[in-house]
Amino acid sequence: MNIRALSDSELEFCLRSKVSEERKITVEVIRLLEEVNSRNLHLERGYGSLIEYCIRDLGYSESSAYRRVAAMRVAKEIPQVTEALTEGRLSLVVVAQAHTFFKKTAKSKTELGEDKKCEVFKALEQKSAREAEKILLHLLPDLAANEIPKEKIKAVTAEYTQVTMVLHEKLRLKLEELKSLFSHKNSNPSYSELVELLADFALKKLKPEPARIGVETIIESNVKLKTQRNTNAGAALRHNISADAEISVDGCGVRKHISKSLRVEVWRRADHRCTYTDLITGRRCESKFQLQVEHIVPVAKGGTNDLQNLELLCAAHNKLRAIQTFGRSHMQQFTC
């Protein structure tokens, strides 16, 4: 098959077909593992457990082996799970999470019956691993509360200290949002890097003397640097308007600043999310990563700074817009 010769619709159809085949094969593997287990073939082959057999004989990673064996054990008790796996309503990761959860409930003398387990799996359908974890913990809050560790501070080296803590979900979401807001400076900061950024920002705001460089200073520096760097490339890049360099160029080559009030309105209107929408599926991106204010009609093609001509895009979709407007071959000279 010549993949490059496929149209977009043919490519997606082919991909979905292969994903469907992959799910069916995964369920077949689970059924075959059940037969191997019932015959004790893994023991005859000299392995101490079915998971070890999957790792050393079949070549699975430890996590992949555990998920398949866990799904096998769950499917033996609740056959409906295999159908949900085949149809993609449940993932191996979520089924394995549920299996681990059921083992914990059994140890805590609150073992769930088959009917209750079926209800649990119904609630877990179409859920991500993180969403599934929340649902499972919500079922037995007492079990979850007993597992919350206390905060710990431990010196690792003379310069580094390890801090272990448990965050409330509301706080975690706030930190994730801050990661997105800082993504222009660091595309994927670790929590320690994020804490340092926040500490610098807070100290700049709270301390009277300008002893530390804050986030605003960093962004202002990036504006000057990117403006100089992109003077020639800016026109071909559709005069990208990023959150840290929102400047456009008029027909005479004179730079026109997009006012702060306009930028605020664009961000507010977009609900601080990428507004790119697929015309075929109607799906909106909604990413919060490296958001950039962009001209719908490029300045190079007569676009203005009017609010109606501005949109908020993530870096990936901003690049896509440039390719769609100026062509991939033309843009390669700026992205190499």
mmCIF file of N, CA and C in Angstrom, residues 190-319:
data_model
loop_
_atom_site.group_PDB
_atom_site.id
_atom_site.type_symbol
_atom_site.label_atom_id
_atom_site.label_comp_id
_atom_site.label_asym_id
_atom_site.label_seq_id
_atom_site.Cartn_x
_atom_site.Cartn_y
_atom_site.Cartn_z
ATOM 1 N N SER A 190 8.690 20.817 34.361
ATOM 2 C CA SER A 190 8.417 19.881 35.448
ATOM 3 C C SER A 190 7.796 20.673 36.590
ATOM 4 N N TYR A 191 7.285 19.975 37.591
ATOM 5 C CA TYR A 191 6.680 20.696 38.709
ATOM 6 C C TYR A 191 7.725 21.517 39.462
ATOM 7 N N SER A 192 8.949 21.012 39.548
ATOM 8 C CA SER A 192 9.990 21.780 40.232
ATOM 9 C C SER A 192 10.324 23.050 39.450
ATOM 10 N N GLU A 193 10.365 22.946 38.116
ATOM 11 C CA GLU A 193 10.610 24.134 37.290
ATOM 12 C C GLU A 193 9.450 25.114 37.392
ATOM 13 N N LEU A 194 8.234 24.578 37.463
ATOM 14 C CA LEU A 194 7.061 25.443 37.596
ATOM 15 C C LEU A 194 7.083 26.183 38.926
ATOM 16 N N VAL A 195 7.444 25.485 39.993
ATOM 17 C CA VAL A 195 7.523 26.120 41.309
ATOM 18 C C VAL A 195 8.565 27.234 41.296
ATOM 19 N N GLU A 196 9.694 27.000 40.613
ATOM 20 C CA GLU A 196 10.728 28.035 40.541
ATOM 21 C C GLU A 196 10.229 29.259 39.773
ATOM 22 N N LEU A 197 9.513 29.028 38.667
ATOM 23 C CA LEU A 197 8.939 30.138 37.905
ATOM 24 C C LEU A 197 7.962 30.939 38.757
ATOM 25 N N LEU A 198 7.125 30.222 39.504
ATOM 26 C CA LEU A 198 6.142 30.888 40.355
ATOM 27 C C LEU A 198 6.823 31.637 41.493
ATOM 28 N N ALA A 199 7.899 31.045 42.036
ATOM 29 C CA ALA A 199 8.635 31.705 43.116
ATOM 30 C C ALA A 199 9.274 33.000 42.615
ATOM 31 N N ASP A 200 9.881 32.936 41.422
ATOM 32 C CA ASP A 200 10.477 34.142 40.840
ATOM 33 C C ASP A 200 9.423 35.220 40.623
ATOM 34 N N PHE A 201 8.284 34.804 40.091
ATOM 35 C CA PHE A 201 7.202 35.745 39.804
ATOM 36 C C PHE A 201 6.681 36.379 41.094
ATOM 37 N N ALA A 202 6.453 35.545 42.121
ATOM 38 C CA ALA A 202 5.914 36.046 43.387
ATOM 39 C C ALA A 202 6.905 36.966 44.088
ATOM 40 N N LEU A 203 8.184 36.584 44.078
ATOM 41 C CA LEU A 203 9.192 37.408 44.739
ATOM 42 C C LEU A 203 9.331 38.767 44.059
ATOM 43 N N LYS A 204 9.224 38.784 42.739
ATOM 44 C CA LYS A 204 9.308 40.057 42.025
ATOM 45 C C LYS A 204 8.139 40.963 42.410
ATOM 46 N N LYS A 205 6.967 40.345 42.601
ATOM 47 C CA LYS A 205 5.778 41.121 42.945
ATOM 48 C C LYS A 205 5.798 41.580 44.399
ATOM 49 N N LEU A 206 6.310 40.730 45.281
ATOM 50 C CA LEU A 206 6.203 40.991 46.714
ATOM 51 C C LEU A 206 7.398 41.744 47.288
ATOM 52 N N LYS A 207 8.601 41.511 46.724
ATOM 53 C CA LYS A 207 9.783 42.188 47.245
ATOM 54 C C LYS A 207 9.894 43.581 46.638
ATOM 55 N N PRO A 208 10.208 44.601 47.451
ATOM 56 C CA PRO A 208 10.288 45.976 46.939
ATOM 57 C C PRO A 208 11.423 46.186 45.953
ATOM 58 N N GLU A 209 12.557 45.487 46.157
ATOM 59 C CA GLU A 209 13.687 45.689 45.264
ATOM 60 C C GLU A 209 13.591 44.699 44.094
ATOM 61 N N PRO A 210 13.971 45.144 42.902
ATOM 62 C CA PRO A 210 13.932 44.257 41.734
ATOM 63 C C PRO A 210 15.099 43.289 41.745
ATOM 64 N N ALA A 211 15.074 42.368 42.716
ATOM 65 C CA ALA A 211 16.213 41.476 42.890
ATOM 66 C C ALA A 211 16.167 40.269 41.971
ATOM 67 N N ARG A 212 14.963 39.902 41.528
ATOM 68 C CA ARG A 212 14.847 38.708 40.701
ATOM 69 C C ARG A 212 14.096 39.056 39.415
ATOM 70 N N ILE A 213 14.369 38.299 38.382
ATOM 71 C CA ILE A 213 13.697 38.507 37.097
ATOM 72 C C ILE A 213 12.378 37.781 37.115
ATOM 73 N N GLY A 214 11.293 38.496 36.914
ATOM 74 C CA GLY A 214 9.965 37.890 36.925
ATOM 75 C C GLY A 214 9.537 37.429 35.550
ATOM 76 N N VAL A 215 8.397 36.809 35.526
ATOM 77 C CA VAL A 215 7.863 36.270 34.277
ATOM 78 C C VAL A 215 7.590 37.368 33.273
ATOM 79 N N GLU A 216 7.058 38.528 33.748
ATOM 80 C CA GLU A 216 6.724 39.612 32.833
ATOM 81 C C GLU A 216 7.979 40.147 32.149
ATOM 82 N N THR A 217 9.093 40.228 32.939
ATOM 83 C CA THR A 217 10.341 40.704 32.367
ATOM 84 C C THR A 217 10.841 39.745 31.300
ATOM 85 N N ILE A 218 10.707 38.450 31.581
ATOM 86 C CA ILE A 218 11.133 37.427 30.623
ATOM 87 C C ILE A 218 10.347 37.546 29.333
ATOM 88 N N ILE A 219 9.030 37.733 29.452
ATOM 89 C CA ILE A 219 8.171 37.837 28.276
ATOM 90 C C ILE A 219 8.522 39.077 27.462
ATOM 91 N N GLU A 220 8.779 40.208 28.179
ATOM 92 C CA GLU A 220 9.144 41.429 27.480
ATOM 93 C C GLU A 220 10.455 41.246 26.710
ATOM 94 N N SER A 221 11.404 40.510 27.317
ATOM 95 C CA SER A 221 12.673 40.252 26.648
ATOM 96 C C SER A 221 12.458 39.389 25.415
ATOM 97 N N ASN A 222 11.573 38.407 25.538
ATOM 98 C CA ASN A 222 11.272 37.532 24.405
ATOM 99 C C ASN A 222 10.659 38.306 23.247
ATOM 100 N N VAL A 223 9.837 39.328 23.575
ATOM 101 C CA VAL A 223 9.225 40.152 22.529
ATOM 102 C C VAL A 223 10.309 40.827 21.699
ATOM 103 N N LYS A 224 11.274 41.456 22.396
ATOM 104 C CA LYS A 224 12.331 42.164 21.685
ATOM 105 C C LYS A 224 13.178 41.203 20.869
ATOM 106 N N LEU A 225 13.511 40.046 21.474
ATOM 107 C CA LEU A 225 14.354 39.067 20.801
ATOM 108 C C LEU A 225 13.667 38.493 19.573
ATOM 109 N N LYS A 226 12.400 38.092 19.729
ATOM 110 C CA LYS A 226 11.675 37.486 18.611
ATOM 111 C C LYS A 226 11.370 38.498 17.519
ATOM 112 N N THR A 227 11.156 39.752 17.914
ATOM 113 C CA THR A 227 10.887 40.786 16.914
ATOM 114 C C THR A 227 12.100 40.965 16.008
ATOM 115 N N GLN A 228 13.310 40.989 16.603
ATOM 116 C CA GLN A 228 14.528 41.130 15.819
ATOM 117 C C GLN A 228 14.775 39.893 14.968
ATOM 118 N N ARG A 229 14.560 38.711 15.559
ATOM 119 C CA ARG A 229 14.848 37.447 14.886
ATOM 120 C C ARG A 229 13.915 37.197 13.713
ATOM 121 N N ASN A 230 12.683 37.641 13.842
ATOM 122 C CA ASN A 230 11.668 37.320 12.838
ATOM 123 C C ASN A 230 11.360 38.469 11.877
ATOM 124 N N THR A 231 12.239 39.482 11.822
ATOM 125 C CA THR A 231 11.955 40.634 10.962
ATOM 126 C C THR A 231 11.738 40.210 9.518
ATOM 127 N N ASN A 232 12.639 39.332 9.013
ATOM 128 C CA ASN A 232 12.522 38.898 7.623
ATOM 129 C C ASN A 232 11.544 37.748 7.461
ATOM 130 N N ALA A 233 11.514 36.836 8.449
ATOM 131 C CA ALA A 233 10.662 35.648 8.319
ATOM 132 C C ALA A 233 9.215 35.934 8.662
ATOM 133 N N GLY A 234 8.973 37.055 9.332
ATOM 134 C CA GLY A 234 7.616 37.338 9.813
ATOM 135 C C GLY A 234 6.586 37.409 8.715
ATOM 136 N N ALA A 235 6.916 38.032 7.573
ATOM 137 C CA ALA A 235 5.931 38.174 6.497
ATOM 138 C C ALA A 235 5.509 36.825 5.967
ATOM 139 N N ALA A 236 6.484 35.939 5.738
ATOM 140 C CA ALA A 236 6.165 34.621 5.196
ATOM 141 C C ALA A 236 5.467 33.739 6.206
ATOM 142 N N LEU A 237 5.640 34.025 7.466
ATOM 143 C CA LEU A 237 4.983 33.245 8.516
ATOM 144 C C LEU A 237 3.615 33.811 8.842
ATOM 145 N N ARG A 238 3.046 34.557 7.930
ATOM 146 C CA ARG A 238 1.719 35.157 8.071
ATOM 147 C C ARG A 238 1.690 36.140 9.225
ATOM 148 N N HIS A 239 2.864 36.697 9.534
ATOM 149 C CA HIS A 239 2.961 37.674 10.621
ATOM 150 C C HIS A 239 2.346 37.111 11.887
ATOM 151 N N ASN A 240 2.908 35.964 12.317
ATOM 152 C CA ASN A 240 2.405 35.294 13.517
ATOM 153 C C ASN A 240 2.301 36.261 14.677
ATOM 154 N N ILE A 241 1.210 36.162 15.379
ATOM 155 C CA ILE A 241 1.006 36.987 16.567
ATOM 156 C C ILE A 241 0.977 36.058 17.753
ATOM 157 N N SER A 242 2.049 35.995 18.489
ATOM 158 C CA SER A 242 2.103 35.095 19.623
ATOM 159 C C SER A 242 1.830 35.855 20.903
ATOM 160 N N ALA A 243 1.597 35.091 21.962
ATOM 161 C CA ALA A 243 1.266 35.716 23.241
ATOM 162 C C ALA A 243 2.430 36.527 23.776
ATOM 163 N N ASP A 244 3.657 36.200 23.316
ATOM 164 C CA ASP A 244 4.801 36.949 23.826
ATOM 165 C C ASP A 244 5.375 37.896 22.767
ATOM 166 N N ALA A 245 4.704 38.058 21.604
ATOM 167 C CA ALA A 245 5.167 38.998 20.592
ATOM 168 C C ALA A 245 4.033 39.342 19.655
ATOM 169 N N GLU A 246 3.023 40.003 20.162
ATOM 170 C CA GLU A 246 1.825 40.250 19.378
ATOM 171 C C GLU A 246 1.945 41.576 18.632
ATOM 172 N N ILE A 247 2.637 41.523 17.487
ATOM 173 C CA ILE A 247 2.903 42.707 16.683
ATOM 174 C C ILE A 247 2.612 42.367 15.230
ATOM 175 N N SER A 248 2.022 43.275 14.482
ATOM 176 C CA SER A 248 1.749 43.045 13.067
ATOM 177 C C SER A 248 2.427 44.114 12.231
ATOM 178 N N VAL A 249 2.362 43.930 10.895
ATOM 179 C CA VAL A 249 3.012 44.864 9.985
ATOM 180 C C VAL A 249 1.986 45.372 8.993
ATOM 181 N N ASP A 250 1.948 46.691 8.751
ATOM 182 C CA ASP A 250 0.977 47.221 7.794
ATOM 183 C C ASP A 250 1.540 47.140 6.378
ATOM 184 N N GLY A 251 0.759 47.616 5.405
ATOM 185 C CA GLY A 251 1.159 47.495 4.008
ATOM 186 C C GLY A 251 2.434 48.248 3.677
ATOM 187 N N CYS A 252 2.796 49.228 4.464
ATOM 188 C CA CYS A 252 3.991 50.023 4.199
ATOM 189 C C CYS A 252 5.210 49.466 4.916
ATOM 190 N N GLY A 253 5.045 48.350 5.612
ATOM 191 C CA GLY A 253 6.155 47.759 6.330
ATOM 192 C C GLY A 253 6.344 48.344 7.709
ATOM 193 N N VAL A 254 5.427 49.189 8.148
ATOM 194 C CA VAL A 254 5.521 49.790 9.473
ATOM 195 C C VAL A 254 4.804 48.900 10.479
ATOM 196 N N ARG A 255 5.465 48.581 11.557
ATOM 197 C CA ARG A 255 4.882 47.688 12.551
ATOM 198 C C ARG A 255 3.730 48.366 13.289
ATOM 199 N N LYS A 256 2.640 47.625 13.419
ATOM 200 C CA LYS A 256 1.477 48.128 14.151
ATOM 201 C C LYS A 256 1.241 47.232 15.355
ATOM 202 N N HIS A 257 1.203 47.834 16.516
ATOM 203 C CA HIS A 257 1.010 47.072 17.745
ATOM 204 C C HIS A 257 -0.464 46.710 17.930
ATOM 205 N N ILE A 258 -0.726 45.452 18.258
ATOM 206 C CA ILE A 258 -2.090 45.045 18.597
ATOM 207 C C ILE A 258 -2.323 45.461 20.040
ATOM 208 N N SER A 259 -3.283 46.305 20.256
ATOM 209 C CA SER A 259 -3.498 46.876 21.582
ATOM 210 C C SER A 259 -3.781 45.802 22.623
ATOM 211 N N LYS A 260 -3.448 46.141 23.853
ATOM 212 C CA LYS A 260 -3.676 45.215 24.952
ATOM 213 C C LYS A 260 -5.154 44.879 25.086
ATOM 214 N N SER A 261 -6.008 45.869 24.893
ATOM 215 C CA SER A 261 -7.448 45.631 25.023
ATOM 216 C C SER A 261 -7.939 44.633 23.975
ATOM 217 N N LEU A 262 -7.380 44.711 22.756
ATOM 218 C CA LEU A 262 -7.743 43.757 21.705
ATOM 219 C C LEU A 262 -7.286 42.353 22.071
ATOM 220 N N ARG A 263 -6.036 42.248 22.560
ATOM 221 C CA ARG A 263 -5.511 40.934 22.942
ATOM 222 C C ARG A 263 -6.361 40.317 24.043
ATOM 223 N N VAL A 264 -6.705 41.127 25.028
ATOM 224 C CA VAL A 264 -7.534 40.638 26.135
ATOM 225 C C VAL A 264 -8.879 40.142 25.622
ATOM 226 N N GLU A 265 -9.474 40.885 24.698
ATOM 227 C CA GLU A 265 -10.781 40.503 24.157
ATOM 228 C C GLU A 265 -10.686 39.210 23.343
ATOM 229 N N VAL A 266 -9.602 39.048 22.575
ATOM 230 C CA VAL A 266 -9.420 37.812 21.798
ATOM 231 C C VAL A 266 -9.300 36.613 22.733
ATOM 232 N N TRP A 267 -8.507 36.764 23.788
ATOM 233 C CA TRP A 267 -8.346 35.676 24.757
ATOM 234 C C TRP A 267 -9.665 35.392 25.468
ATOM 235 N N ARG A 268 -10.387 36.456 25.846
ATOM 236 C CA ARG A 268 -11.655 36.263 26.555
ATOM 237 C C ARG A 268 -12.666 35.562 25.665
ATOM 238 N N ARG A 269 -12.763 36.021 24.420
ATOM 239 C CA ARG A 269 -13.717 35.440 23.475
ATOM 240 C C ARG A 269 -13.423 33.964 23.218
ATOM 241 N N ALA A 270 -12.146 33.609 23.225
ATOM 242 C CA ALA A 270 -11.741 32.219 22.961
ATOM 243 C C ALA A 270 -11.746 31.360 24.219
ATOM 244 N N ASP A 271 -12.079 31.975 25.371
ATOM 245 C CA ASP A 271 -12.064 31.253 26.648
ATOM 246 C C ASP A 271 -10.686 30.668 26.941
ATOM 247 N N HIS A 272 -9.637 31.397 26.526
ATOM 248 C CA HIS A 272 -8.247 31.021 26.802
ATOM 249 C C HIS A 272 -7.912 29.641 26.238
ATOM 250 N N ARG A 273 -8.491 29.303 25.089
ATOM 251 C CA ARG A 273 -8.236 28.022 24.432
ATOM 252 C C ARG A 273 -8.088 28.245 22.930
ATOM 253 N N CYS A 274 -7.369 27.325 22.286
ATOM 254 C CA CYS A 274 -7.218 27.384 20.832
ATOM 255 C C CYS A 274 -8.590 27.272 20.173
ATOM 256 N N THR A 275 -8.834 28.131 19.182
ATOM 257 C CA THR A 275 -10.151 28.156 18.539
ATOM 258 C C THR A 275 -10.181 27.403 17.213
ATOM 259 N N TYR A 276 -9.069 26.749 16.846
ATOM 260 C CA TYR A 276 -9.068 26.026 15.570
ATOM 261 C C TYR A 276 -10.166 24.968 15.578
ATOM 262 N N THR A 277 -10.969 24.942 14.506
ATOM 263 C CA THR A 277 -12.074 23.990 14.390
ATOM 264 C C THR A 277 -11.993 23.265 13.051
ATOM 265 N N ASP A 278 -12.055 21.945 13.105
ATOM 266 C CA ASP A 278 -12.042 21.131 11.889
ATOM 267 C C ASP A 278 -13.362 21.325 11.147
ATOM 268 N N LEU A 279 -13.283 21.759 9.898
ATOM 269 C CA LEU A 279 -14.493 22.024 9.118
ATOM 270 C C LEU A 279 -15.268 20.750 8.793
ATOM 271 N N ILE A 280 -14.586 19.596 8.822
ATOM 272 C CA ILE A 280 -15.254 18.332 8.489
ATOM 273 C C ILE A 280 -15.980 17.757 9.698
ATOM 274 N N THR A 281 -15.270 17.658 10.827
ATOM 275 C CA THR A 281 -15.861 17.028 12.014
ATOM 276 C C THR A 281 -16.495 18.027 12.968
ATOM 277 N N GLY A 282 -16.127 19.319 12.837
ATOM 278 C CA GLY A 282 -16.632 20.321 13.768
ATOM 279 C C GLY A 282 -15.923 20.304 15.105
ATOM 280 N N ARG A 283 -14.862 19.513 15.218
ATOM 281 C CA ARG A 283 -14.137 19.399 16.478
ATOM 282 C C ARG A 283 -13.221 20.603 16.681
ATOM 283 N N ARG A 284 -13.282 21.186 17.890
ATOM 284 C CA ARG A 284 -12.425 22.316 18.226
ATOM 285 C C ARG A 284 -11.218 21.820 19.006
ATOM 286 N N CYS A 285 -10.066 22.427 18.764
ATOM 287 C CA CYS A 285 -8.832 21.993 19.419
ATOM 288 C C CYS A 285 -8.897 22.194 20.934
ATOM 289 N N GLU A 286 -9.095 23.418 21.381
ATOM 290 C CA GLU A 286 -9.207 23.783 22.797
ATOM 291 C C GLU A 286 -7.911 23.621 23.597
ATOM 292 N N SER A 287 -6.775 23.473 22.915
ATOM 293 C CA SER A 287 -5.498 23.388 23.622
ATOM 294 C C SER A 287 -5.179 24.716 24.302
ATOM 295 N N LYS A 288 -4.485 24.651 25.432
ATOM 296 C CA LYS A 288 -4.041 25.853 26.131
ATOM 297 C C LYS A 288 -2.532 26.046 25.990
ATOM 298 N N PHE A 289 -1.905 25.243 25.127
ATOM 299 C CA PHE A 289 -0.449 25.207 25.014
ATOM 300 C C PHE A 289 0.063 26.251 24.027
ATOM 301 N N GLN A 290 0.951 27.119 24.489
ATOM 302 C CA GLN A 290 1.587 28.140 23.659
ATOM 303 C C GLN A 290 0.578 28.872 22.773
ATOM 304 N N LEU A 291 -0.396 29.488 23.402
ATOM 305 C CA LEU A 291 -1.439 30.200 22.660
ATOM 306 C C LEU A 291 -0.894 31.472 22.015
ATOM 307 N N GLN A 292 -1.357 31.749 20.799
ATOM 308 C CA GLN A 292 -0.871 32.880 20.020
ATOM 309 C C GLN A 292 -2.042 33.579 19.335
ATOM 310 N N VAL A 293 -2.076 34.903 19.408
ATOM 311 C CA VAL A 293 -3.084 35.667 18.681
ATOM 312 C C VAL A 293 -2.651 35.741 17.221
ATOM 313 N N GLU A 294 -3.546 35.372 16.312
ATOM 314 C CA GLU A 294 -3.211 35.252 14.890
ATOM 315 C C GLU A 294 -4.236 35.984 14.039
ATOM 316 N N HIS A 295 -3.795 36.446 12.888
ATOM 317 C CA HIS A 295 -4.699 37.070 11.924
ATOM 318 C C HIS A 295 -5.387 35.992 11.092
ATOM 319 N N ILE A 296 -6.702 36.061 10.968
ATOM 320 C CA ILE A 296 -7.439 35.119 10.121
ATOM 321 C C ILE A 296 -7.060 35.355 8.662
ATOM 322 N N VAL A 297 -7.161 36.602 8.214
ATOM 323 C CA VAL A 297 -6.615 37.003 6.914
ATOM 324 C C VAL A 297 -5.246 37.608 7.200
ATOM 325 N N PRO A 298 -4.164 36.999 6.724
ATOM 326 C CA PRO A 298 -2.822 37.470 7.057
ATOM 327 C C PRO A 298 -2.608 38.932 6.683
ATOM 328 N N VAL A 299 -1.770 39.599 7.445
ATOM 329 C CA VAL A 299 -1.427 40.990 7.151
ATOM 330 C C VAL A 299 -0.806 41.080 5.761
ATOM 331 N N ALA A 300 -0.020 40.054 5.389
ATOM 332 C CA ALA A 300 0.621 40.035 4.075
ATOM 333 C C ALA A 300 -0.394 39.995 2.946
ATOM 334 N N LYS A 301 -1.640 39.608 3.268
ATOM 335 C CA LYS A 301 -2.694 39.548 2.254
ATOM 336 C C LYS A 301 -3.781 40.586 2.510
ATOM 337 N N GLY A 302 -3.411 41.631 3.248
ATOM 338 C CA GLY A 302 -4.344 42.731 3.461
ATOM 339 C C GLY A 302 -5.152 42.647 4.735
ATOM 340 N N GLY A 303 -4.850 41.694 5.603
ATOM 341 C CA GLY A 303 -5.577 41.557 6.858
ATOM 342 C C GLY A 303 -5.318 42.716 7.801
ATOM 343 N N THR A 304 -6.299 43.024 8.630
ATOM 344 C CA THR A 304 -6.188 44.145 9.567
ATOM 345 C C THR A 304 -6.138 43.643 11.000
ATOM 346 N N ASN A 305 -5.985 44.597 11.919
ATOM 347 C CA ASN A 305 -5.986 44.281 13.340
ATOM 348 C C ASN A 305 -7.381 44.338 13.950
ATOM 349 N N ASP A 306 -8.405 44.360 13.120
ATOM 350 C CA ASP A 306 -9.770 44.378 13.642
ATOM 351 C C ASP A 306 -10.037 43.106 14.431
ATOM 352 N N LEU A 307 -10.858 43.215 15.466
ATOM 353 C CA LEU A 307 -11.168 42.073 16.316
ATOM 354 C C LEU A 307 -11.706 40.895 15.503
ATOM 355 N N GLN A 308 -12.524 41.195 14.483
ATOM 356 C CA GLN A 308 -13.119 40.134 13.671
ATOM 357 C C GLN A 308 -12.070 39.364 12.872
ATOM 358 N N ASN A 309 -10.870 39.936 12.732
ATOM 359 C CA ASN A 309 -9.813 39.284 11.957
ATOM 360 C C ASN A 309 -8.756 38.646 12.846
ATOM 361 N N LEU A 310 -9.040 38.541 14.139
ATOM 362 C CA LEU A 310 -8.080 37.959 15.079
ATOM 363 C C LEU A 310 -8.651 36.700 15.707
ATOM 364 N N GLU A 311 -7.794 35.716 15.897
ATOM 365 C CA GLU A 311 -8.196 34.471 16.550
ATOM 366 C C GLU A 311 -7.061 33.977 17.437
ATOM 367 N N LEU A 312 -7.373 33.069 18.338
ATOM 368 C CA LEU A 312 -6.385 32.521 19.260
ATOM 369 C C LEU A 312 -6.083 31.083 18.852
ATOM 370 N N LEU A 313 -4.806 30.809 18.562
ATOM 371 C CA LEU A 313 -4.403 29.479 18.120
ATOM 372 C C LEU A 313 -3.247 28.965 18.971
ATOM 373 N N CYS A 314 -3.188 27.654 19.148
ATOM 374 C CA CYS A 314 -2.015 27.052 19.769
ATOM 375 C C CYS A 314 -0.887 27.072 18.740
ATOM 376 N N ALA A 315 0.341 26.828 19.179
ATOM 377 C CA ALA A 315 1.490 26.915 18.276
ATOM 378 C C ALA A 315 1.365 25.947 17.103
ATOM 379 N N ALA A 316 0.863 24.744 17.378
ATOM 380 C CA ALA A 316 0.754 23.731 16.321
ATOM 381 C C ALA A 316 -0.229 24.155 15.236
ATOM 382 N N HIS A 317 -1.382 24.698 15.638
ATOM 383 C CA HIS A 317 -2.374 25.103 14.644
ATOM 384 C C HIS A 317 -2.010 26.437 13.984
ATOM 385 N N ASN A 318 -1.237 27.254 14.664
ATOM 386 C CA ASN A 318 -0.733 28.471 14.033
ATOM 387 C C ASN A 318 0.200 28.101 12.880
ATOM 388 N N LYS A 319 1.046 27.103 13.126
ATOM 389 C CA LYS A 319 1.949 26.620 12.075
ATOM 390 C C LYS A 319 1.153 26.005 10.929
#
